[in-house]
Structures are given as C-alpha cells and as structure tokens.
Amino acid sequence: MIKPVLHMGNPRLLRIAEPVTSFGTQDLAMLLQDMRDTMAHQDGAGIAAPQIGVNARVVIFGGQPSPRYPEAPNIPDTVLINPTLTPLSTEEEDGWEGCLSVPGLRGMVPRWKRLHYSGYTQDGIFFEREVDGFHARVVQHEVDHLDGILYPRRIRDLTRFGFIDALFDDNPPSND
Ligand code: NI
C-alpha cells in the first residue's frame, strides 16, 4: 500500500530506529510491500522504514536505467535489515542527492567512495557486499535515515543546496 512519506521537520525522522528481531513474519512482509509501493509511486532509488513512520532498521533500494533517468546505474533491488557499514578507504566523493522526505530539493553531499556493508534479508539471511560509487552513496543515504540523519546535515557547502528547477536546466540527477 502506498503510504504518506514523512517530510523533513517531522520529529519521527530524527529517531534512532530499532533493530528487527523477528524475520520472515507477516508484519515484515507487509512493511516491505508498503515500502516498495511507496518508493515506486514516488519514483525513488531507495526508502527507509522511518520515512513511512515505522521505527525499524529496514531499508530498500535499487534501480535500473529508465526513460526518465537513462544514466542511472544498475543497483540490484535490495532489502537490507539491521545494516552495518564500514568504509574501505578514507576517500570521499561528492554527488548530488535528493530525498523523498525533502521534496523538490537537491544537495551536493560527500560520501565514502568505497565501502563494505552487511545485514540481513527479509528471511534473516546474512549477506555482505563491497560496493563503490552510486551504490555506495545510496546505501549511506538510506542507512543514515535509520540514525535520524537527513542528507542536508551532510552538506558541507550550502551554496550547493537548492531547488531542482533552480539548480538544473534540464535533467535533474536521480537519487531520491
Ligand atoms: Ni532519503
């Protein structure tokens, strides 16, 4: 079911989300379906449970090139629960980000360029990946939501934060 997305300023987005303790449940399946429906409806690259008001350490993300975003890189559709992130070097990379909780805006955000992440699937299966670039950025953005952090707090140069229609003439970068 498509759920309303909480917007920046809502204190529920600032909470530290709780770890999931029961896997493979009906409740978890329903939460994930709501997240998928809401992300698809909003055309996002990822969404975290707190954005639809559920205070659990659950994120989903993924994306393939589309007519709207032909340059979008391939990220496998992923359910990531109780995640752990570890940067693989101190190297950072700047990139534009947007967020379903901060509609209409984009900001230039530094993120770790390469990282290892791990967590659990819907059924409680542990998995881990080493990723870089846009995939690494999306994971960092989504996992930040679980710690109550929205991307504007990561921006170092606030002159590179603004409304999409003012920042870009034609194609806005895709990274909701
Ligand atoms: Ni977001």
PDB file of N, CA and C in Angstrom, residues 79-168:
ATOM      1  N   VAL A  79      16.820  -5.628  -0.203  1.00  0.00           N
ATOM      2  CA  VAL A  79      16.252  -5.430   1.135  1.00  0.00           C
ATOM      3  C   VAL A  79      17.408  -5.569   2.108  1.00  0.00           C
ATOM      4  N   LEU A  80      17.624  -4.557   2.931  1.00  0.00           N
ATOM      5  CA  LEU A  80      18.756  -4.552   3.863  1.00  0.00           C
ATOM      6  C   LEU A  80      18.232  -4.226   5.259  1.00  0.00           C
ATOM      7  N   ILE A  81      18.396  -5.183   6.166  1.00  0.00           N
ATOM      8  CA  ILE A  81      17.844  -5.065   7.517  1.00  0.00           C
ATOM      9  C   ILE A  81      18.991  -5.122   8.530  1.00  0.00           C
ATOM     10  N   ASN A  82      18.906  -4.290   9.554  1.00  0.00           N
ATOM     11  CA  ASN A  82      19.942  -4.194  10.595  1.00  0.00           C
ATOM     12  C   ASN A  82      21.332  -4.034   9.979  1.00  0.00           C
ATOM     13  N   PRO A  83      21.501  -3.031   9.120  1.00  0.00           N
ATOM     14  CA  PRO A  83      22.753  -2.915   8.369  1.00  0.00           C
ATOM     15  C   PRO A  83      23.935  -2.436   9.201  1.00  0.00           C
ATOM     16  N   THR A  84      25.124  -2.822   8.725  1.00  0.00           N
ATOM     17  CA  THR A  84      26.396  -2.303   9.235  1.00  0.00           C
ATOM     18  C   THR A  84      27.211  -1.825   8.034  1.00  0.00           C
ATOM     19  N   LEU A  85      27.739  -0.618   8.123  1.00  0.00           N
ATOM     20  CA  LEU A  85      28.566  -0.052   7.057  1.00  0.00           C
ATOM     21  C   LEU A  85      29.984   0.134   7.556  1.00  0.00           C
ATOM     22  N   THR A  86      30.951  -0.177   6.692  1.00  0.00           N
ATOM     23  CA  THR A  86      32.356   0.077   7.007  1.00  0.00           C
ATOM     24  C   THR A  86      33.037   0.659   5.783  1.00  0.00           C
ATOM     25  N   PRO A  87      33.553   1.888   5.862  1.00  0.00           N
ATOM     26  CA  PRO A  87      34.275   2.425   4.706  1.00  0.00           C
ATOM     27  C   PRO A  87      35.544   1.616   4.451  1.00  0.00           C
ATOM     28  N   LEU A  88      35.900   1.466   3.166  1.00  0.00           N
ATOM     29  CA  LEU A  88      37.084   0.682   2.799  1.00  0.00           C
ATOM     30  C   LEU A  88      38.291   1.566   2.538  1.00  0.00           C
ATOM     31  N   SER A  89      38.071   2.863   2.516  1.00  0.00           N
ATOM     32  CA  SER A  89      39.198   3.801   2.453  1.00  0.00           C
ATOM     33  C   SER A  89      38.665   5.128   2.963  1.00  0.00           C
ATOM     34  N   THR A  90      39.571   6.083   3.137  1.00  0.00           N
ATOM     35  CA  THR A  90      39.131   7.397   3.615  1.00  0.00           C
ATOM     36  C   THR A  90      38.678   8.272   2.454  1.00  0.00           C
ATOM     37  N   GLU A  91      38.735   7.737   1.235  1.00  0.00           N
ATOM     38  CA  GLU A  91      38.410   8.535   0.059  1.00  0.00           C
ATOM     39  C   GLU A  91      36.922   8.870   0.022  1.00  0.00           C
ATOM     40  N   GLU A  92      36.638  10.137  -0.239  1.00  0.00           N
ATOM     41  CA  GLU A  92      35.255  10.584  -0.364  1.00  0.00           C
ATOM     42  C   GLU A  92      34.979  11.013  -1.802  1.00  0.00           C
ATOM     43  N   GLU A  93      33.682  11.107  -2.099  1.00  0.00           N
ATOM     44  CA  GLU A  93      33.265  11.513  -3.436  1.00  0.00           C
ATOM     45  C   GLU A  93      32.043  12.412  -3.256  1.00  0.00           C
ATOM     46  N   ASP A  94      32.016  13.501  -4.003  1.00  0.00           N
ATOM     47  CA  ASP A  94      30.845  14.384  -3.966  1.00  0.00           C
ATOM     48  C   ASP A  94      29.809  13.922  -4.975  1.00  0.00           C
ATOM     49  N   GLY A  95      28.548  14.052  -4.637  1.00  0.00           N
ATOM     50  CA  GLY A  95      27.490  13.735  -5.587  1.00  0.00           C
ATOM     51  C   GLY A  95      26.181  14.384  -5.163  1.00  0.00           C
ATOM     52  N   TRP A  96      25.317  14.624  -6.144  1.00  0.00           N
ATOM     53  CA  TRP A  96      24.009  15.208  -5.844  1.00  0.00           C
ATOM     54  C   TRP A  96      23.099  14.165  -5.217  1.00  0.00           C
ATOM     55  N   GLU A  97      22.354  14.585  -4.207  1.00  0.00           N
ATOM     56  CA  GLU A  97      21.368  13.703  -3.593  1.00  0.00           C
ATOM     57  C   GLU A  97      20.036  14.432  -3.453  1.00  0.00           C
ATOM     58  N   GLY A  98      19.002  13.619  -3.507  1.00  0.00           N
ATOM     59  CA  GLY A  98      17.672  14.080  -3.177  1.00  0.00           C
ATOM     60  C   GLY A  98      17.079  13.081  -2.212  1.00  0.00           C
ATOM     61  N   CYS A  99      15.881  13.377  -1.738  1.00  0.00           N
ATOM     62  CA  CYS A  99      15.265  12.502  -0.741  1.00  0.00           C
ATOM     63  C   CYS A  99      13.758  12.685  -0.794  1.00  0.00           C
ATOM     64  N   LEU A 100      13.032  11.584  -0.696  1.00  0.00           N
ATOM     65  CA  LEU A 100      11.576  11.672  -0.717  1.00  0.00           C
ATOM     66  C   LEU A 100      11.051  12.488   0.456  1.00  0.00           C
ATOM     67  N   SER A 101      11.852  12.610   1.512  1.00  0.00           N
ATOM     68  CA  SER A 101      11.442  13.395   2.678  1.00  0.00           C
ATOM     69  C   SER A 101      11.809  14.867   2.550  1.00  0.00           C
ATOM     70  N   VAL A 102      12.521  15.205   1.459  1.00  0.00           N
ATOM     71  CA  VAL A 102      12.948  16.589   1.228  1.00  0.00           C
ATOM     72  C   VAL A 102      12.588  16.931  -0.221  1.00  0.00           C
ATOM     73  N   PRO A 103      11.306  16.941  -0.555  1.00  0.00           N
ATOM     74  CA  PRO A 103      10.906  17.005  -1.961  1.00  0.00           C
ATOM     75  C   PRO A 103      11.289  18.324  -2.629  1.00  0.00           C
ATOM     76  N   GLY A 104      11.691  18.196  -3.899  1.00  0.00           N
ATOM     77  CA  GLY A 104      11.947  19.386  -4.713  1.00  0.00           C
ATOM     78  C   GLY A 104      13.342  19.944  -4.591  1.00  0.00           C
ATOM     79  N   LEU A 105      14.161  19.348  -3.715  1.00  0.00           N
ATOM     80  CA  LEU A 105      15.492  19.887  -3.443  1.00  0.00           C
ATOM     81  C   LEU A 105      16.570  18.877  -3.796  1.00  0.00           C
ATOM     82  N   ARG A 106      17.775  19.390  -4.053  1.00  0.00           N
ATOM     83  CA  ARG A 106      18.951  18.555  -4.244  1.00  0.00           C
ATOM     84  C   ARG A 106      20.112  19.223  -3.525  1.00  0.00           C
ATOM     85  N   GLY A 107      21.033  18.382  -3.052  1.00  0.00           N
ATOM     86  CA  GLY A 107      22.226  18.917  -2.399  1.00  0.00           C
ATOM     87  C   GLY A 107      23.445  18.111  -2.771  1.00  0.00           C
ATOM     88  N   MET A 108      24.606  18.762  -2.726  1.00  0.00           N
ATOM     89  CA  MET A 108      25.871  18.091  -3.021  1.00  0.00           C
ATOM     90  C   MET A 108      26.433  17.529  -1.716  1.00  0.00           C
ATOM     91  N   VAL A 109      26.565  16.201  -1.675  1.00  0.00           N
ATOM     92  CA  VAL A 109      26.885  15.519  -0.422  1.00  0.00           C
ATOM     93  C   VAL A 109      28.151  14.679  -0.599  1.00  0.00           C
ATOM     94  N   PRO A 110      29.135  14.865   0.297  1.00  0.00           N
ATOM     95  CA  PRO A 110      30.299  13.975   0.282  1.00  0.00           C
ATOM     96  C   PRO A 110      29.954  12.652   0.965  1.00  0.00           C
ATOM     97  N   ARG A 111      30.364  11.561   0.332  1.00  0.00           N
ATOM     98  CA  ARG A 111      30.149  10.218   0.921  1.00  0.00           C
ATOM     99  C   ARG A 111      31.420   9.410   0.757  1.00  0.00           C
ATOM    100  N   TRP A 112      31.548   8.359   1.585  1.00  0.00           N
ATOM    101  CA  TRP A 112      32.634   7.405   1.370  1.00  0.00           C
ATOM    102  C   TRP A 112      32.505   6.836  -0.038  1.00  0.00           C
ATOM    103  N   LYS A 113      33.627   6.733  -0.731  1.00  0.00           N
ATOM    104  CA  LYS A 113      33.588   6.254  -2.108  1.00  0.00           C
ATOM    105  C   LYS A 113      33.428   4.732  -2.173  1.00  0.00           C
ATOM    106  N   ARG A 114      34.121   4.027  -1.273  1.00  0.00           N
ATOM    107  CA  ARG A 114      34.076   2.558  -1.291  1.00  0.00           C
ATOM    108  C   ARG A 114      33.727   2.066   0.096  1.00  0.00           C
ATOM    109  N   LEU A 115      32.829   1.109   0.147  1.00  0.00           N
ATOM    110  CA  LEU A 115      32.508   0.584   1.472  1.00  0.00           C
ATOM    111  C   LEU A 115      32.053  -0.870   1.401  1.00  0.00           C
ATOM    112  N   HIS A 116      32.135  -1.464   2.565  1.00  0.00           N
ATOM    113  CA  HIS A 116      31.617  -2.810   2.809  1.00  0.00           C
ATOM    114  C   HIS A 116      30.333  -2.630   3.605  1.00  0.00           C
ATOM    115  N   TYR A 117      29.289  -3.352   3.198  1.00  0.00           N
ATOM    116  CA  TYR A 117      28.104  -3.353   4.064  1.00  0.00           C
ATOM    117  C   TYR A 117      27.580  -4.757   4.213  1.00  0.00           C
ATOM    118  N   SER A 118      26.889  -4.938   5.315  1.00  0.00           N
ATOM    119  CA  SER A 118      26.305  -6.240   5.599  1.00  0.00           C
ATOM    120  C   SER A 118      24.994  -6.032   6.325  1.00  0.00           C
ATOM    121  N   GLY A 119      24.212  -7.093   6.366  1.00  0.00           N
ATOM    122  CA  GLY A 119      22.925  -7.033   7.035  1.00  0.00           C
ATOM    123  C   GLY A 119      22.170  -8.302   6.734  1.00  0.00           C
ATOM    124  N   TYR A 120      20.857  -8.216   6.846  1.00  0.00           N
ATOM    125  CA  TYR A 120      20.013  -9.403   6.750  1.00  0.00           C
ATOM    126  C   TYR A 120      18.902  -9.193   5.732  1.00  0.00           C
ATOM    127  N   THR A 121      18.516 -10.295   5.104  1.00  0.00           N
ATOM    128  CA  THR A 121      17.383 -10.276   4.190  1.00  0.00           C
ATOM    129  C   THR A 121      16.081 -10.362   4.988  1.00  0.00           C
ATOM    130  N   GLN A 122      14.993 -10.301   4.251  1.00  0.00           N
ATOM    131  CA  GLN A 122      13.661 -10.438   4.845  1.00  0.00           C
ATOM    132  C   GLN A 122      13.536 -11.721   5.681  1.00  0.00           C
ATOM    133  N   ASP A 123      14.237 -12.777   5.237  1.00  0.00           N
ATOM    134  CA  ASP A 123      14.149 -14.065   5.936  1.00  0.00           C
ATOM    135  C   ASP A 123      15.257 -14.268   6.962  1.00  0.00           C
ATOM    136  N   GLY A 124      16.025 -13.201   7.205  1.00  0.00           N
ATOM    137  CA  GLY A 124      17.043 -13.299   8.242  1.00  0.00           C
ATOM    138  C   GLY A 124      18.339 -13.923   7.787  1.00  0.00           C
ATOM    139  N   ILE A 125      18.566 -13.937   6.462  1.00  0.00           N
ATOM    140  CA  ILE A 125      19.814 -14.471   5.922  1.00  0.00           C
ATOM    141  C   ILE A 125      20.855 -13.348   5.889  1.00  0.00           C
ATOM    142  N   PHE A 126      22.003 -13.609   6.498  1.00  0.00           N
ATOM    143  CA  PHE A 126      23.090 -12.629   6.496  1.00  0.00           C
ATOM    144  C   PHE A 126      23.680 -12.518   5.094  1.00  0.00           C
ATOM    145  N   PHE A 127      24.004 -11.297   4.662  1.00  0.00           N
ATOM    146  CA  PHE A 127      24.739 -11.107   3.408  1.00  0.00           C
ATOM    147  C   PHE A 127      25.621  -9.883   3.523  1.00  0.00           C
ATOM    148  N   GLU A 128      26.610  -9.812   2.630  1.00  0.00           N
ATOM    149  CA  GLU A 128      27.535  -8.685   2.646  1.00  0.00           C
ATOM    150  C   GLU A 128      28.002  -8.383   1.230  1.00  0.00           C
ATOM    151  N   ARG A 129      28.373  -7.102   1.034  1.00  0.00           N
ATOM    152  CA  ARG A 129      28.832  -6.654  -0.286  1.00  0.00           C
ATOM    153  C   ARG A 129      29.929  -5.608  -0.122  1.00  0.00           C
ATOM    154  N   GLU A 130      30.769  -5.539  -1.145  1.00  0.00           N
ATOM    155  CA  GLU A 130      31.686  -4.411  -1.281  1.00  0.00           C
ATOM    156  C   GLU A 130      31.240  -3.628  -2.503  1.00  0.00           C
ATOM    157  N   VAL A 131      31.039  -2.332  -2.322  1.00  0.00           N
ATOM    158  CA  VAL A 131      30.482  -1.516  -3.405  1.00  0.00           C
ATOM    159  C   VAL A 131      31.213  -0.186  -3.461  1.00  0.00           C
ATOM    160  N   ASP A 132      30.992   0.521  -4.565  1.00  0.00           N
ATOM    161  CA  ASP A 132      31.537   1.875  -4.666  1.00  0.00           C
ATOM    162  C   ASP A 132      30.574   2.755  -5.451  1.00  0.00           C
ATOM    163  N   GLY A 133      30.950   4.010  -5.574  1.00  0.00           N
ATOM    164  CA  GLY A 133      30.201   4.942  -6.409  1.00  0.00           C
ATOM    165  C   GLY A 133      28.762   5.133  -5.959  1.00  0.00           C
ATOM    166  N   PHE A 134      27.871   5.119  -6.937  1.00  0.00           N
ATOM    167  CA  PHE A 134      26.464   5.447  -6.657  1.00  0.00           C
ATOM    168  C   PHE A 134      25.823   4.427  -5.723  1.00  0.00           C
ATOM    169  N   HIS A 135      26.161   3.162  -5.883  1.00  0.00           N
ATOM    170  CA  HIS A 135      25.627   2.126  -4.986  1.00  0.00           C
ATOM    171  C   HIS A 135      26.035   2.439  -3.537  1.00  0.00           C
ATOM    172  N   ALA A 136      27.305   2.768  -3.345  1.00  0.00           N
ATOM    173  CA  ALA A 136      27.788   3.106  -2.002  1.00  0.00           C
ATOM    174  C   ALA A 136      27.070   4.336  -1.463  1.00  0.00           C
ATOM    175  N   ARG A 137      26.823   5.306  -2.330  1.00  0.00           N
ATOM    176  CA  ARG A 137      26.136   6.529  -1.916  1.00  0.00           C
ATOM    177  C   ARG A 137      24.704   6.239  -1.467  1.00  0.00           C
ATOM    178  N   VAL A 138      23.993   5.449  -2.238  1.00  0.00           N
ATOM    179  CA  VAL A 138      22.596   5.159  -1.910  1.00  0.00           C
ATOM    180  C   VAL A 138      22.509   4.431  -0.562  1.00  0.00           C
ATOM    181  N   VAL A 139      23.398   3.475  -0.339  1.00  0.00           N
ATOM    182  CA  VAL A 139      23.378   2.750   0.936  1.00  0.00           C
ATOM    183  C   VAL A 139      23.629   3.713   2.096  1.00  0.00           C
ATOM    184  N   GLN A 140      24.610   4.581   1.945  1.00  0.00           N
ATOM    185  CA  GLN A 140      24.918   5.524   3.027  1.00  0.00           C
ATOM    186  C   GLN A 140      23.736   6.455   3.294  1.00  0.00           C
ATOM    187  N   HIS A 141      23.098   6.922   2.234  1.00  0.00           N
ATOM    188  CA  HIS A 141      21.945   7.802   2.389  1.00  0.00           C
ATOM    189  C   HIS A 141      20.815   7.090   3.141  1.00  0.00           C
ATOM    190  N   GLU A 142      20.520   5.859   2.718  1.00  0.00           N
ATOM    191  CA  GLU A 142      19.389   5.142   3.330  1.00  0.00           C
ATOM    192  C   GLU A 142      19.683   4.760   4.777  1.00  0.00           C
ATOM    193  N   VAL A 143      20.908   4.298   5.028  1.00  0.00           N
ATOM    194  CA  VAL A 143      21.242   3.880   6.395  1.00  0.00           C
ATOM    195  C   VAL A 143      21.273   5.097   7.328  1.00  0.00           C
ATOM    196  N   ASP A 144      21.652   6.260   6.818  1.00  0.00           N
ATOM    197  CA  ASP A 144      21.574   7.481   7.626  1.00  0.00           C
ATOM    198  C   ASP A 144      20.159   7.698   8.174  1.00  0.00           C
ATOM    199  N   HIS A 145      19.145   7.363   7.367  1.00  0.00           N
ATOM    200  CA  HIS A 145      17.765   7.543   7.837  1.00  0.00           C
ATOM    201  C   HIS A 145      17.509   6.753   9.116  1.00  0.00           C
ATOM    202  N   LEU A 146      18.199   5.615   9.282  1.00  0.00           N
ATOM    203  CA  LEU A 146      17.971   4.774  10.460  1.00  0.00           C
ATOM    204  C   LEU A 146      18.579   5.392  11.714  1.00  0.00           C
ATOM    205  N   ASP A 147      19.474   6.348  11.493  1.00  0.00           N
ATOM    206  CA  ASP A 147      20.087   7.047  12.621  1.00  0.00           C
ATOM    207  C   ASP A 147      19.571   8.481  12.724  1.00  0.00           C
ATOM    208  N   GLY A 148      18.451   8.747  12.066  1.00  0.00           N
ATOM    209  CA  GLY A 148      17.811  10.047  12.196  1.00  0.00           C
ATOM    210  C   GLY A 148      18.506  11.174  11.460  1.00  0.00           C
ATOM    211  N   ILE A 149      19.283  10.820  10.433  1.00  0.00           N
ATOM    212  CA  ILE A 149      20.052  11.836   9.700  1.00  0.00           C
ATOM    213  C   ILE A 149      19.508  11.987   8.283  1.00  0.00           C
ATOM    214  N   LEU A 150      19.110  13.200   7.924  1.00  0.00           N
ATOM    215  CA  LEU A 150      18.709  13.516   6.557  1.00  0.00           C
ATOM    216  C   LEU A 150      19.892  14.189   5.848  1.00  0.00           C
ATOM    217  N   TYR A 151      19.975  13.982   4.521  1.00  0.00           N
ATOM    218  CA  TYR A 151      21.183  14.387   3.805  1.00  0.00           C
ATOM    219  C   TYR A 151      21.571  15.864   3.958  1.00  0.00           C
ATOM    220  N   PRO A 152      20.607  16.797   4.161  1.00  0.00           N
ATOM    221  CA  PRO A 152      21.069  18.190   4.301  1.00  0.00           C
ATOM    222  C   PRO A 152      22.089  18.376   5.428  1.00  0.00           C
ATOM    223  N   ARG A 153      22.022  17.518   6.448  1.00  0.00           N
ATOM    224  CA  ARG A 153      23.000  17.638   7.539  1.00  0.00           C
ATOM    225  C   ARG A 153      24.400  17.204   7.105  1.00  0.00           C
ATOM    226  N   ARG A 154      24.513  16.514   5.969  1.00  0.00           N
ATOM    227  CA  ARG A 154      25.819  16.061   5.469  1.00  0.00           C
ATOM    228  C   ARG A 154      26.436  17.051   4.485  1.00  0.00           C
ATOM    229  N   ILE A 155      25.671  18.048   4.065  1.00  0.00           N
ATOM    230  CA  ILE A 155      26.179  19.004   3.079  1.00  0.00           C
ATOM    231  C   ILE A 155      27.221  19.900   3.746  1.00  0.00           C
ATOM    232  N   ARG A 156      28.371  20.043   3.084  1.00  0.00           N
ATOM    233  CA  ARG A 156      29.408  20.911   3.652  1.00  0.00           C
ATOM    234  C   ARG A 156      29.360  22.312   3.046  1.00  0.00           C
ATOM    235  N   ASP A 157      28.922  22.394   1.798  1.00  0.00           N
ATOM    236  CA  ASP A 157      28.869  23.682   1.107  1.00  0.00           C
ATOM    237  C   ASP A 157      27.410  23.976   0.776  1.00  0.00           C
ATOM    238  N   LEU A 158      26.789  24.789   1.629  1.00  0.00           N
ATOM    239  CA  LEU A 158      25.342  25.030   1.470  1.00  0.00           C
ATOM    240  C   LEU A 158      25.009  25.890   0.262  1.00  0.00           C
ATOM    241  N   THR A 159      26.040  26.401  -0.441  1.00  0.00           N
ATOM    242  CA  THR A 159      25.728  27.061  -1.713  1.00  0.00           C
ATOM    243  C   THR A 159      25.349  26.022  -2.766  1.00  0.00           C
ATOM    244  N   ARG A 160      25.602  24.750  -2.467  1.00  0.00           N
ATOM    245  CA  ARG A 160      25.242  23.682  -3.417  1.00  0.00           C
ATOM    246  C   ARG A 160      24.075  22.881  -2.857  1.00  0.00           C
ATOM    247  N   PHE A 161      23.056  23.599  -2.466  1.00  0.00           N
ATOM    248  CA  PHE A 161      21.819  23.014  -1.935  1.00  0.00           C
ATOM    249  C   PHE A 161      20.700  23.917  -2.398  1.00  0.00           C
ATOM    250  N   GLY A 162      19.715  23.336  -3.077  1.00  0.00           N
ATOM    251  CA  GLY A 162      18.655  24.214  -3.541  1.00  0.00           C
ATOM    252  C   GLY A 162      17.560  23.467  -4.256  1.00  0.00           C
ATOM    253  N   PHE A 163      16.681  24.236  -4.861  1.00  0.00           N
ATOM    254  CA  PHE A 163      15.550  23.663  -5.576  1.00  0.00           C
ATOM    255  C   PHE A 163      15.996  23.130  -6.942  1.00  0.00           C
ATOM    256  N   ILE A 164      15.442  21.982  -7.304  1.00  0.00           N
ATOM    257  CA  ILE A 164      15.855  21.314  -8.528  1.00  0.00           C
ATOM    258  C   ILE A 164      15.716  22.246  -9.726  1.00  0.00           C
ATOM    259  N   ASP A 165      14.588  22.933  -9.812  1.00  0.00           N
ATOM    260  CA  ASP A 165      14.349  23.745 -11.012  1.00  0.00           C
ATOM    261  C   ASP A 165      15.285  24.950 -11.062  1.00  0.00           C
ATOM    262  N   ALA A 166      15.836  25.339  -9.921  1.00  0.00           N
ATOM    263  CA  ALA A 166      16.790  26.441  -9.916  1.00  0.00           C
ATOM    264  C   ALA A 166      18.219  25.966 -10.152  1.00  0.00           C
ATOM    265  N   LEU A 167      18.518  24.734  -9.696  1.00  0.00           N
ATOM    266  CA  LEU A 167      19.887  24.218  -9.815  1.00  0.00           C
ATOM    267  C   LEU A 167      20.203  23.709 -11.213  1.00  0.00           C
ATOM    268  N   PHE A 168      19.205  23.089 -11.859  1.00  0.00           N
ATOM    269  CA  PHE A 168      19.482  22.366 -13.093  1.00  0.00           C
ATOM    270  C   PHE A 168      18.592  22.879 -14.214  1.00  0.00           C
TER     271      PHE A 168
END
